[in-house]
Amino acid sequence: MDNSSDVLNKYSLLFKGKVRNIYNYSNDKLLIYTSDRISAFDYVFEDEIKGKGLLLTKMAKFWFKKTSNIITNHISEELIDLPSHIKDSCMLVKKTKVLPIEAIVRGHIAGSAWSAYKSSQKINGLVSKKIYKKYDKFDKPIFTPSTKAEIGGKDINISIAEMRKIIGGELTEEIQNMSIKLYDFAYSFAKERGVIIADTKFEFGLDPDNNLILIDEIFTPDCSRFWLYDKKLKELNHEAFDKQFFRDYLIASNWNKEQIMIPDNIKEKIISKYRTAYDLITYET
């Protein structure tokens, strides 16, 4: 069970998300604590996956540092006034104006994109001239935005035209271009280490000068689809090394959208997959 509140209660809790708790740290900074909670199908489970929050935080910090020359992110200085068992699952970040969009980039056809294509032959709302098989790589990454739902709500896929109506044309173009640039960089980086990032999502905000800034998390197993890639054989294994494993378990067990106790072997498998992805991606030769 999460015992972070005993340590973090000196800060004002501003928002409790599906996985993250956001606290007011100072006038211009927030403290983000990544819990061991897990969500699937827009449902948050009370039973936790020990060590998950730590791995997500380490992975996010790794990628924020790797991509800092591409776009400014919200990471501030390191925390020094918290015990290590809490601090390592926390990020001190700059306050931003959060944009109500999830910026999704897909390099391969999988998940909801595959389901939509199977039923309508459409990719991002447009009829595809090309015939795809499941997991096929797109000729170039595609940008498929969605709304950002409140807890318990459902994210809704939207067109780029609809995104323009929500945040304006200039910001839409900047986010689309930046999202694909980030994805292209990470795809090449991870592939060299034996991991394919099939798709991912980003969240953005605006700083006090209205400059675009990367926020939330980046290229973690919670927000990305990871597959293993054998560089020598040039073979792709579509086994999920991300949250898809848990989604598949719920479907196979006929889960009825109620709280459950997650079996220990499933918890162990989830954390093992997350750790494998982290170790491969962050390994330095």
C-alpha atoms as one frame of an Amber mdcrd trajectory, in Angstrom:
protein
   0.000   0.000   0.000   1.163   3.527  -0.844   2.650   5.208   2.241   3.817
   8.358   0.466   1.119  10.533   2.048   2.838  10.336   5.446   5.922  11.974
   3.928   4.291  14.278   1.376   1.437  15.617   3.510   3.459  18.761   4.244
   2.654  19.749   0.665  -0.804  20.644  -0.600  -2.270  17.918  -2.839  -3.564
  19.665  -5.959  -4.600  16.692  -8.049  -4.715  12.918  -7.800  -4.435  11.379
 -11.255  -4.714   7.789 -12.385  -1.104   7.134 -11.400   0.415  10.442 -10.289
  -0.234  12.707  -7.320   0.566  16.360  -7.944   1.508  18.618  -5.038   2.146
  22.328  -4.758   5.864  22.673  -3.958   6.376  26.428  -4.333   5.046  29.418
  -6.261   6.496  28.166  -9.533   7.082  24.446  -8.975   5.081  21.254  -8.561
   6.056  17.974  -6.953   4.914  14.952  -8.956   4.826  11.634  -7.126   4.430
   8.557  -9.334   2.588   5.907  -7.350   2.509   2.143  -7.875  -1.096   2.355
  -9.092  -2.001   0.894 -12.454  -4.834   1.837 -14.776  -6.330   0.163 -17.823
  -9.283   0.998 -20.034  -9.612   4.316 -18.147 -10.094   2.422 -14.856  -7.777
   2.835 -11.843  -7.026  -0.243  -9.728  -6.575   0.030  -5.972  -4.259  -2.991
  -5.862  -0.755  -1.736  -6.608   2.316  -3.018  -8.468   5.264  -2.603  -6.097
   8.183  -0.805  -7.749   6.213   0.377 -10.775   6.274   4.059  -9.831  10.029
   4.023  -9.313  10.657   2.466 -12.738   8.323   4.909 -14.478  10.058   7.863
 -12.826  13.538   6.620 -13.722  12.502   5.985 -17.324  10.845   9.403 -17.668
  13.870  11.205 -16.206  16.168   9.291 -18.575  14.176  10.343 -21.643  13.646
  13.920 -20.477  17.426  14.264 -20.242  18.009  12.575 -23.619  15.531  14.842
 -25.402  16.329  18.125 -23.653  18.202  19.362 -26.735  15.054  18.821 -28.840
  12.520  20.576 -26.604  12.491  22.174 -23.170  10.806  19.992 -20.563   9.309
  20.688 -17.166  12.011  19.003 -15.058  13.494  21.332 -12.450  16.338  20.689
 -10.011  16.719  17.452  -8.068  14.836  17.014  -4.804  16.976  16.948  -1.696
  14.485  17.204   1.172  12.760  13.828   0.853  13.770  10.316   1.961  15.167
   8.230  -0.892  12.320   5.693  -0.959   9.947   8.547  -1.824  12.323  10.914
  -3.633  13.219   8.366  -6.313   9.561   8.212  -7.368   9.222  12.004  -7.493
   9.960  14.754  -9.980  10.233  18.438  -9.165   8.832  20.295 -12.160   8.033
  23.794 -13.372   4.430  24.901 -13.332   2.898  25.195 -16.792  -0.446  25.792
 -18.423  -1.414  22.245 -19.414  -2.863  21.851 -22.910  -5.985  19.609 -23.046
  -4.593  17.325 -25.748  -2.829  13.968 -25.790  -0.381  13.957 -28.679  -0.196
  10.372 -29.936   2.361   9.226 -32.495   2.152   5.817 -34.140   4.990   4.166
 -36.022   3.268   0.780 -36.321  -0.386  -0.159 -36.626  -1.510  -1.729 -33.352
  -3.967  -1.243 -30.514  -6.914   1.051 -31.169  -5.465   2.122 -34.531  -5.567
  -1.500 -35.712  -9.102  -1.979 -34.377 -10.295   1.138 -36.211  -8.564   0.093
 -39.419 -10.075  -3.413 -39.288 -13.590  -2.049 -38.986 -13.388   0.900 -41.374
 -10.114   0.721 -43.358  -9.423   4.185 -41.972  -6.222   5.549 -40.468  -6.759
   8.650 -38.343 -10.220   9.102 -39.845  -9.077   8.856 -43.463  -9.550   5.875
 -45.762  -6.168   4.227 -46.303  -4.998   3.561 -49.850  -2.541   0.992 -48.504
  -3.453  -2.453 -47.173  -2.032  -3.132 -43.713  -1.496  -6.216 -41.624  -1.434
  -6.020 -37.833   1.828  -4.539 -36.506   2.939  -3.241 -39.926   5.220  -0.226
 -39.874   3.835   2.942 -41.387   5.875   4.546 -44.165   6.283   7.461 -41.773
   4.925   8.052 -38.266   1.363   9.330 -38.056  -0.027  11.830 -35.565  -3.371
  10.897 -33.985  -4.392  13.331 -31.218  -7.034  12.771 -28.576  -8.689  14.777
 -25.857  -7.384  14.470 -22.301 -10.179  13.054 -20.158 -10.802  13.580 -16.467
 -10.401  10.535 -14.186 -13.147   8.060 -14.963 -13.734   9.656 -18.344 -12.638
   8.358 -21.698 -10.111   9.985 -24.009 -11.725  10.749 -27.364  -9.784  10.516
 -30.611 -10.044  13.734 -32.591  -8.958  14.918 -36.014  -6.194  17.454 -36.498
  -8.889  19.896 -37.657 -10.704  19.414 -34.336  -7.426  19.892 -32.469  -6.977
  23.232 -34.243 -10.381  24.341 -32.974  -9.382  23.482 -29.391  -5.885  25.015
 -29.163  -5.405  26.923 -32.430  -3.626  26.192 -35.680  -0.166  27.431 -34.740
   0.068  25.343 -31.568  -1.386  22.320 -33.357   1.304  22.449 -36.036   4.065
  22.978 -33.469   2.892  20.036 -31.340   2.479  17.748 -34.345   5.957  18.522
 -35.678   7.595  18.281 -32.252   5.842  15.006 -31.399   7.055  13.333 -34.574
  10.564  14.727 -34.083  10.687  13.299 -30.556   9.311   9.964 -31.719  11.795
   9.652 -34.594  14.695  10.295 -32.219  13.512   7.817 -29.597  12.582   5.154
 -32.165  16.125   5.104 -33.573  17.714   5.276 -30.119  15.654   2.423 -28.686
  15.926   0.222 -31.785  19.716   0.267 -31.446  19.191  -1.181 -27.960  16.771
  -3.888 -29.040  13.443  -2.164 -28.371  10.840  -0.953 -30.857   8.613   1.905
 -29.708   5.501   1.080 -31.723   3.558   4.106 -30.511   3.559   6.634 -27.705
   1.826   9.696 -26.337   3.043  13.090 -25.194   1.557  15.888 -23.159   2.526
  19.521 -23.514   2.087  22.762 -21.643   2.956  26.428 -22.024   5.481  28.241
 -19.842   4.826  31.798 -18.543   6.122  33.175 -21.869   3.765  30.871 -23.821
   6.601  28.691 -25.087   5.775  25.029 -25.703   7.153  22.704 -23.034   7.113
  18.905 -22.684   5.416  17.681 -19.492   4.032  14.619 -17.676   5.958  11.468
 -18.712   7.794  10.417 -21.855   8.505   7.012 -23.454   7.566   4.914 -20.417
   5.832   1.498 -20.490   2.656   3.242 -19.288   2.447   5.656 -22.226   4.198
   3.672 -24.965   3.997   0.330 -26.705   7.315  -1.571 -26.495   8.331  -4.634
 -28.508  11.668  -6.431 -28.524  13.866  -6.345 -31.629  16.716  -8.734 -32.418
  19.271  -6.586 -34.226  21.338  -9.520 -35.464  18.430 -11.483 -36.899  16.457
  -8.317 -37.678  13.409  -9.988 -36.174  10.613  -8.274 -34.281   8.861  -9.897
 -31.320   5.415  -8.366 -30.774   5.133  -9.566 -27.172   4.183  -6.531 -25.094
   6.800  -5.112 -22.717   4.447  -2.410 -21.510   0.965  -2.017 -20.021  -0.610
  -3.974 -22.907   0.241  -7.204 -21.071  -2.096  -6.150 -18.243  -4.834  -5.105
 -20.678  -4.594  -8.504 -22.372  -4.831 -10.248 -18.990  -8.004  -8.328 -18.132
  -9.605  -9.218 -21.462  -8.665 -12.897 -21.145 -10.047 -13.069 -17.591 -13.389
 -11.485 -18.602 -12.852  -8.577 -16.234 -16.138  -6.757 -15.562 -14.803  -3.273
 -14.747 -14.736  -3.788 -10.987 -11.899  -3.677  -8.462  -9.906  -6.905  -8.328
  -6.917  -8.255  -6.460  -4.274  -8.625  -9.129  -2.647 -12.089  -8.853   0.956
 -12.052  -7.639   2.226 -13.787 -10.780   0.635 -11.077 -12.946   2.179  -8.345
 -10.788   5.582 -10.011 -11.074   5.220 -10.303 -14.839   4.230  -6.648 -15.201
   7.192  -5.357 -13.203   9.547  -7.785 -14.975   8.441  -6.497 -18.375   8.776
  -2.865 -17.298  12.235  -3.546 -15.891  13.331  -5.352 -19.057  12.320  -2.391
 -21.218  14.049   0.027 -18.850  17.268  -1.980 -18.663  17.525  -2.407 -22.440
  16.800   1.222 -23.276  19.007   2.807 -20.612  21.950   0.428 -21.045  25.067
   2.295 -22.128  27.711   0.393 -24.064
